[in-house]
Amino acid sequence: MPTYRMRRPLIFLLLALALGAVATLVHEHPAHERLAEAAATMQAHVDKAAHELAGHATAALREDTLPMDVAHAAGEGGMRLYHGPTVVAWTDHAPVADADLDTARSAHLDLPDGIYLHAVATDKNRTVHAVQRVWFQPPFENAYLNRHFDPEFTVEQGIQAEPGPGLGPVVRDADGAVMFRLRWADDMPLSGTRSLVALVLAIAAMVWGVASLWLFSMHIQPAWLAQLLFPVVVLGARLALLAHGSIPALSGFPLFDPSLFASSFFMPSLGDLLINALVLLLVVIHFRQSLRPLRPGGPPWFLAAVAVILLLASAAGLGGVMAALVHDSSVSLDLFRVEGLNAYSVAALLAIGLLLFT
């Protein structure tokens, strides 16, 4: 039985090492290569959409009518049928005057709300103009209105279109003219799929490593060594991660954005605060489990004094955390205005709840 009990921690440790080794072998492509791949994908989507748009314009001109059975005035595209200079039918809401669109012949249009593909078909005095929005850029932005590619032209998160000259791979229209170039929002590449895979593997490795350490410490004698080993290793690993700085795979998540919350070396973000709370909870649970089989020794007043000191220290630390969440964050914690709470408010309250439970 003892051999079996010691075998399980070893198996868990080997599994953790294997997952950690695999995680180190998974590398993200360089940011410029990811942009180039996104541009190639976007170019294929644009070429296909431009071909279909020209076909729709030709078909509408041939029928001398516009298909009203499709989504009318969807906002991102449609057609206008001209008889001479007069519009007789339309299915679009593109922000361009009829007279200006009637004279347009380029394969894309830069309009006030973004960049559109454009196709035109003409026969004598009849003309059909077809437009389809690729990039939406509103005149102002807020929590509900922001720049983005339209659904048919989605790319990797964090990539934006930038009209005009500059650095970055370009996307061209059907005539070969540059529509826009691609760049990373705020020039900060977000974590890609490979980084997320490596992160999941690393988290799995840490979970199995902690499980191995937990089981191993339960069989160490004397008991005080077990009580010391687990928190020292776990808290030491956490301090090492904090000293390492931000992890690229996590920095792309708003939960780990310092602009949302940052207070000190130990609490550089709201996500780190949650991790700290979970680590402390894990250490306390292990401490309780390791003490359960032991009989209390020493004077009761001594144990009571130690408990009171720990309780006061915990209360002071928790008070500091709550004050930091109020003064050093943009998280809404006004419980009298529940409608203003969001997911980050829930995360902050969860962190406080975990610390209180600990």
Coordinates of C-alpha atoms in Angstrom, one line a residue:
M1 CA 0.0 0.0 0.0
P2 CA 2.7 2.6 0.8
T3 CA 4.4 1.8 -2.5
Y4 CA 1.1 2.4 -4.3
R5 CA 0.5 5.6 -2.5
M6 CA 3.9 6.9 -3.5
R7 CA 3.4 5.7 -7.0
R8 CA 0.5 8.0 -7.6
P9 CA 2.4 11.3 -6.9
L10 CA 5.2 10.0 -9.2
I11 CA 2.7 9.3 -12.0
F12 CA 1.1 12.7 -11.6
L13 CA 4.6 14.4 -11.6
L14 CA 5.6 12.6 -14.7
L15 CA 2.4 13.6 -16.4
A16 CA 2.9 17.3 -15.3
L17 CA 6.5 17.2 -16.7
A18 CA 5.3 15.7 -20.0
L19 CA 2.6 18.4 -20.4
G20 CA 5.0 21.1 -19.5
A21 CA 7.5 19.8 -22.0
V22 CA 4.9 19.8 -24.8
A23 CA 3.8 23.3 -23.8
T24 CA 7.4 24.6 -24.3
L25 CA 7.5 23.1 -27.8
V26 CA 4.4 25.0 -29.0
H27 CA 5.4 28.4 -30.3
E28 CA 3.3 31.2 -31.8
H29 CA 4.1 32.4 -35.3
P30 CA 5.7 35.8 -35.5
A31 CA 3.2 38.7 -35.6
H32 CA 4.2 39.8 -39.1
E33 CA 3.6 36.3 -40.4
R34 CA 0.2 36.1 -38.8
L35 CA -0.7 39.5 -40.5
A36 CA 0.5 38.2 -43.8
E37 CA -1.6 35.0 -43.4
A38 CA -4.6 37.1 -42.5
A39 CA -4.1 39.4 -45.5
A40 CA -4.0 36.4 -47.8
T41 CA -7.2 35.0 -46.3
M42 CA -8.9 38.4 -46.5
Q43 CA -7.8 38.8 -50.1
A44 CA -9.4 35.5 -51.1
H45 CA -12.7 36.6 -49.4
V46 CA -12.6 40.0 -51.1
D47 CA -11.9 38.5 -54.5
K48 CA -14.8 36.1 -54.1
A49 CA -17.2 38.8 -52.8
A50 CA -16.2 41.1 -55.6
H51 CA -16.9 38.4 -58.3
E52 CA -20.3 37.7 -56.7
L53 CA -21.1 41.4 -56.4
A54 CA -20.4 41.9 -60.1
G55 CA -22.6 38.9 -61.0
H56 CA -25.5 40.3 -58.9
A57 CA -25.2 43.7 -60.6
T58 CA -25.2 42.1 -64.1
A59 CA -28.2 40.0 -63.2
A60 CA -30.1 42.9 -61.8
L61 CA -29.4 45.0 -64.9
R62 CA -30.6 42.1 -67.2
E63 CA -33.8 41.8 -65.2
D64 CA -34.2 45.5 -64.9
T65 CA -35.2 45.1 -61.3
L66 CA -33.7 44.4 -57.9
P67 CA -34.4 41.3 -55.9
M68 CA -36.5 42.4 -52.9
D69 CA -36.7 38.9 -51.4
V70 CA -33.2 39.3 -50.0
A71 CA -32.5 41.2 -46.8
H72 CA -33.5 44.8 -47.6
A73 CA -31.5 47.7 -46.2
A74 CA -29.3 45.4 -44.1
G75 CA -26.9 48.2 -43.8
E76 CA -23.8 46.4 -45.0
G77 CA -24.7 46.1 -48.7
G78 CA -27.2 46.2 -51.5
M79 CA -27.9 47.7 -54.9
R80 CA -29.3 50.8 -56.7
L81 CA -31.0 50.7 -60.1
Y82 CA -30.7 53.9 -62.1
H83 CA -32.8 54.9 -65.1
G84 CA -30.7 57.8 -66.4
P85 CA -29.8 59.9 -63.4
T86 CA -32.8 58.8 -61.4
V87 CA -32.8 55.9 -58.8
V88 CA -35.9 53.8 -59.4
A89 CA -35.1 51.0 -56.9
W90 CA -32.6 50.4 -54.1
T91 CA -31.8 47.8 -51.4
D92 CA -28.9 49.6 -49.7
H93 CA -28.3 52.2 -47.0
A94 CA -24.7 53.1 -47.9
P95 CA -24.0 56.7 -46.9
V96 CA -23.4 58.0 -50.4
A97 CA -25.5 60.4 -52.4
D98 CA -27.3 59.0 -55.6
A99 CA -25.4 61.5 -57.8
D100 CA -22.0 60.6 -56.4
L101 CA -22.6 56.8 -56.6
D102 CA -23.9 57.2 -60.2
T103 CA -20.5 58.6 -61.3
A104 CA -18.4 56.1 -59.3
R105 CA -16.5 53.5 -61.3
S106 CA -13.8 52.3 -58.9
A107 CA -13.9 48.8 -57.5
H108 CA -14.1 50.0 -53.9
L109 CA -15.5 53.1 -52.1
D110 CA -14.2 54.9 -49.0
L111 CA -17.5 56.1 -47.3
P112 CA -18.1 57.8 -44.0
D113 CA -18.9 54.5 -42.2
G114 CA -16.2 52.3 -43.7
I115 CA -14.9 50.7 -46.8
Y116 CA -17.1 49.1 -49.4
L117 CA -16.7 46.8 -52.4
H118 CA -18.3 48.3 -55.5
A119 CA -19.5 46.9 -58.8
V120 CA -21.3 48.6 -61.6
A121 CA -23.1 47.3 -64.7
T122 CA -24.4 49.6 -67.4
D123 CA -26.6 49.2 -70.5
K124 CA -27.5 52.4 -72.4
N125 CA -29.4 54.6 -69.9
R126 CA -29.7 51.9 -67.2
T127 CA -27.1 51.4 -64.5
V128 CA -26.9 49.1 -61.5
H129 CA -24.5 49.9 -58.7
A130 CA -23.8 47.1 -56.1
V131 CA -22.0 47.8 -52.8
Q132 CA -20.9 45.5 -50.0
R133 CA -19.3 46.8 -46.8
V134 CA -16.0 45.1 -45.8
W135 CA -14.8 47.3 -42.9
F136 CA -17.0 49.2 -40.6
Q137 CA -15.5 52.4 -39.1
P138 CA -18.1 54.5 -37.3
P139 CA -17.5 58.3 -36.8
F140 CA -17.2 57.7 -33.0
E141 CA -16.8 54.6 -30.8
N142 CA -18.3 53.5 -27.5
A143 CA -19.1 50.2 -25.7
Y144 CA -21.7 49.3 -28.4
L145 CA -20.2 50.9 -31.5
N146 CA -16.7 49.9 -32.6
R147 CA -14.6 49.2 -35.7
H148 CA -14.8 45.7 -37.1
F149 CA -14.9 43.7 -40.3
D150 CA -18.3 42.6 -41.5
P151 CA -19.2 38.9 -40.9
E152 CA -18.1 37.6 -44.3
F153 CA -14.6 39.1 -43.9
T154 CA -13.7 38.2 -40.3
V155 CA -10.0 37.7 -39.5
E156 CA -8.0 36.9 -36.4
Q157 CA -9.1 38.9 -33.3
G158 CA -7.1 42.1 -32.8
I159 CA -6.4 42.7 -36.5
Q160 CA -7.8 46.0 -38.0
A161 CA -8.0 47.7 -41.4
E162 CA -6.1 50.9 -41.8
P163 CA -6.8 53.0 -44.9
G164 CA -4.0 55.1 -46.4
P165 CA -0.2 54.5 -46.7
G166 CA 1.8 52.8 -44.0
L167 CA 3.3 49.5 -43.0
G168 CA 1.6 46.2 -43.2
P169 CA 0.3 43.8 -45.8
V170 CA -2.3 45.3 -48.1
V171 CA -5.7 44.0 -49.5
R172 CA -6.6 45.1 -53.0
D173 CA -9.9 45.4 -54.9
A174 CA -10.8 43.8 -58.2
D175 CA -9.0 46.6 -60.1
G176 CA -5.8 46.0 -58.1
A177 CA -6.1 49.3 -56.1
V178 CA -5.2 49.1 -52.5
M179 CA -8.3 49.1 -50.3
F180 CA -6.5 49.0 -46.9
R181 CA -3.6 47.5 -45.0
L182 CA -3.8 45.2 -42.0
R183 CA -2.3 46.1 -38.7
W184 CA -2.6 45.0 -35.0
A185 CA -4.9 47.2 -32.9
D186 CA -2.7 49.5 -30.9
D187 CA 0.3 47.7 -32.5
M188 CA -0.1 45.0 -29.9
P189 CA -0.5 41.5 -31.3
L190 CA -3.0 39.3 -29.4
S191 CA -2.3 35.7 -28.5
G192 CA -3.0 33.3 -31.3
T193 CA -4.3 29.8 -31.3
R194 CA -0.9 28.3 -30.6
S195 CA -0.4 30.5 -27.6
L196 CA -3.8 29.5 -26.2
V197 CA -2.9 25.8 -26.7
A198 CA 0.4 26.2 -24.9
L199 CA -1.4 28.0 -22.1
V200 CA -3.9 25.2 -21.7
L201 CA -1.1 22.7 -21.6
A202 CA 0.8 24.7 -19.1
I203 CA -2.3 25.0 -16.8
A204 CA -2.9 21.3 -17.1
A205 CA 0.8 20.7 -16.2
M206 CA 0.5 23.0 -13.1
V207 CA -2.7 21.2 -12.0
W208 CA -1.1 17.8 -12.2
G209 CA 2.0 19.2 -10.5
V210 CA 0.0 20.6 -7.6
A211 CA -1.9 17.3 -7.3
S212 CA 1.4 15.4 -7.2
L213 CA 2.8 17.7 -4.5
W214 CA -0.4 17.5 -2.5
L215 CA -0.3 13.7 -2.4
F216 CA 3.5 13.6 -1.8
S217 CA 3.3 16.0 1.1
M218 CA 0.6 13.9 2.8
H219 CA 3.1 11.1 3.2
I220 CA 6.1 13.1 4.5
Q221 CA 7.2 12.6 8.1
P222 CA 7.4 14.6 10.3
A223 CA 4.1 16.3 9.8
W224 CA 5.4 19.8 10.2
L225 CA 7.6 19.3 7.1
A226 CA 4.5 18.4 5.0
Q227 CA 2.8 21.5 6.4
L228 CA 5.8 23.6 5.4
L229 CA 6.6 22.0 2.0
F230 CA 3.3 22.5 0.2
P231 CA 2.8 26.3 0.9
V232 CA 6.5 27.0 0.3
V233 CA 6.5 25.4 -3.1
V234 CA 3.1 26.7 -4.2
L235 CA 3.6 30.2 -3.0
G236 CA 7.2 30.3 -4.3
A237 CA 6.0 29.2 -7.7
R238 CA 3.3 32.0 -7.6
L239 CA 5.9 34.6 -6.6
A240 CA 8.2 33.4 -9.5
L241 CA 5.3 33.9 -12.0
L242 CA 4.7 37.4 -10.6
A243 CA 8.3 38.3 -10.9
H244 CA 8.4 37.0 -14.5
G245 CA 5.8 39.6 -15.5
S246 CA 2.9 39.3 -17.8
I247 CA 2.4 36.1 -19.8
P248 CA 1.8 36.9 -23.5
A249 CA -1.0 34.3 -23.7
L250 CA -2.9 36.0 -20.9
S251 CA -2.1 39.6 -21.6
G252 CA -4.7 39.7 -24.4
F253 CA -7.6 39.0 -22.0
P254 CA -9.2 42.1 -20.5
L255 CA -9.2 40.4 -17.1
F256 CA -5.4 40.7 -17.1
D257 CA -5.3 44.3 -18.4
P258 CA -3.6 46.7 -15.9
S259 CA -5.8 49.5 -17.1
L260 CA -8.8 47.7 -15.5
F261 CA -7.1 47.0 -12.2
A262 CA -3.5 47.2 -10.9
S263 CA -2.4 47.9 -7.4
S264 CA 1.0 46.4 -6.6
F265 CA 3.6 43.8 -7.4
F266 CA 1.3 41.1 -5.9
M267 CA -1.8 42.4 -7.7
P268 CA -0.8 43.6 -11.2
S269 CA -4.3 42.8 -12.6
L270 CA -7.7 41.6 -11.7
G271 CA -6.9 38.2 -13.1
D272 CA -3.8 37.9 -11.0
L273 CA -5.9 38.8 -7.9
L274 CA -8.2 35.9 -8.7
I275 CA -5.3 33.6 -9.1
N276 CA -3.8 34.8 -5.8
A277 CA -7.2 34.1 -4.1
L278 CA -7.3 30.6 -5.5
V279 CA -3.7 29.9 -4.5
L280 CA -4.3 31.0 -0.9
L281 CA -7.5 29.0 -0.8
L282 CA -5.6 25.9 -1.9
V283 CA -2.9 26.4 0.7
V284 CA -5.4 26.8 3.5
I285 CA -7.3 23.7 2.4
H286 CA -4.1 21.7 2.4
F287 CA -3.1 23.1 5.8
R288 CA -6.5 22.0 7.2
Q289 CA -6.3 18.5 5.6
S290 CA -2.7 18.0 6.9
L291 CA -3.7 19.0 10.5
R292 CA -6.9 16.9 10.6
P293 CA -5.2 13.6 11.7
L294 CA -3.1 15.4 14.3
R295 CA -4.1 15.8 17.9
P296 CA -3.8 19.4 19.3
G297 CA -0.8 19.9 21.4
G298 CA 0.5 22.7 23.5
P299 CA -1.5 25.1 25.7
P300 CA -4.9 26.0 24.2
W301 CA -4.3 29.7 24.9
F302 CA -1.2 29.6 22.6
L303 CA -3.2 28.2 19.7
A304 CA -6.0 30.7 20.3
A305 CA -3.5 33.5 20.3
V306 CA -1.9 32.3 17.0
A307 CA -5.4 32.0 15.5
V308 CA -6.3 35.6 16.5
I309 CA -3.1 37.0 15.1
L310 CA -3.6 35.2 11.8
L311 CA -7.2 36.4 11.7
L312 CA -6.2 40.0 12.3
A313 CA -3.5 39.8 9.6
S314 CA -5.9 38.3 7.1
A315 CA -8.5 41.0 7.9
A316 CA -5.9 43.7 7.3
G317 CA -4.8 42.2 4.1
L318 CA -8.4 41.8 2.9
G319 CA -9.1 45.4 3.8
G320 CA -6.2 46.5 1.7
V321 CA -7.4 44.4 -1.3
M322 CA -10.9 45.9 -1.0
A323 CA -9.5 49.4 -0.8
A324 CA -7.4 48.8 -3.8
L325 CA -10.3 47.5 -5.8
V326 CA -12.1 50.8 -5.1
H327 CA -9.3 53.2 -5.6
D328 CA -7.0 51.5 -8.2
S329 CA -9.5 50.0 -10.6
S330 CA -12.2 51.0 -13.1
V331 CA -14.4 48.1 -12.0
S332 CA -17.9 49.1 -11.0
L333 CA -18.6 47.8 -7.5
D334 CA -21.6 50.0 -6.6
L335 CA -24.1 47.5 -5.2
F336 CA -26.8 50.3 -5.1
R337 CA -26.6 50.4 -8.9
V338 CA -26.8 46.8 -9.9
E339 CA -27.4 47.7 -13.6
G340 CA -23.9 49.1 -13.7
L341 CA -22.2 45.8 -12.7
N342 CA -20.6 43.7 -15.4
A343 CA -18.5 40.5 -15.7
Y344 CA -15.5 42.3 -14.2
S345 CA -17.5 43.3 -11.2
V346 CA -18.5 39.7 -10.7
A347 CA -14.8 38.7 -11.0
A348 CA -13.8 41.3 -8.3
L349 CA -16.6 40.2 -6.0
L350 CA -15.6 36.5 -6.5
A351 CA -12.1 37.3 -5.6
I352 CA -13.3 39.0 -2.4
G353 CA -15.5 36.1 -1.6
L354 CA -12.7 33.6 -2.0
L355 CA -10.5 35.7 0.3
L356 CA -13.2 35.9 2.9
F357 CA -13.8 32.1 2.7
T358 CA -10.1 31.5 3.0

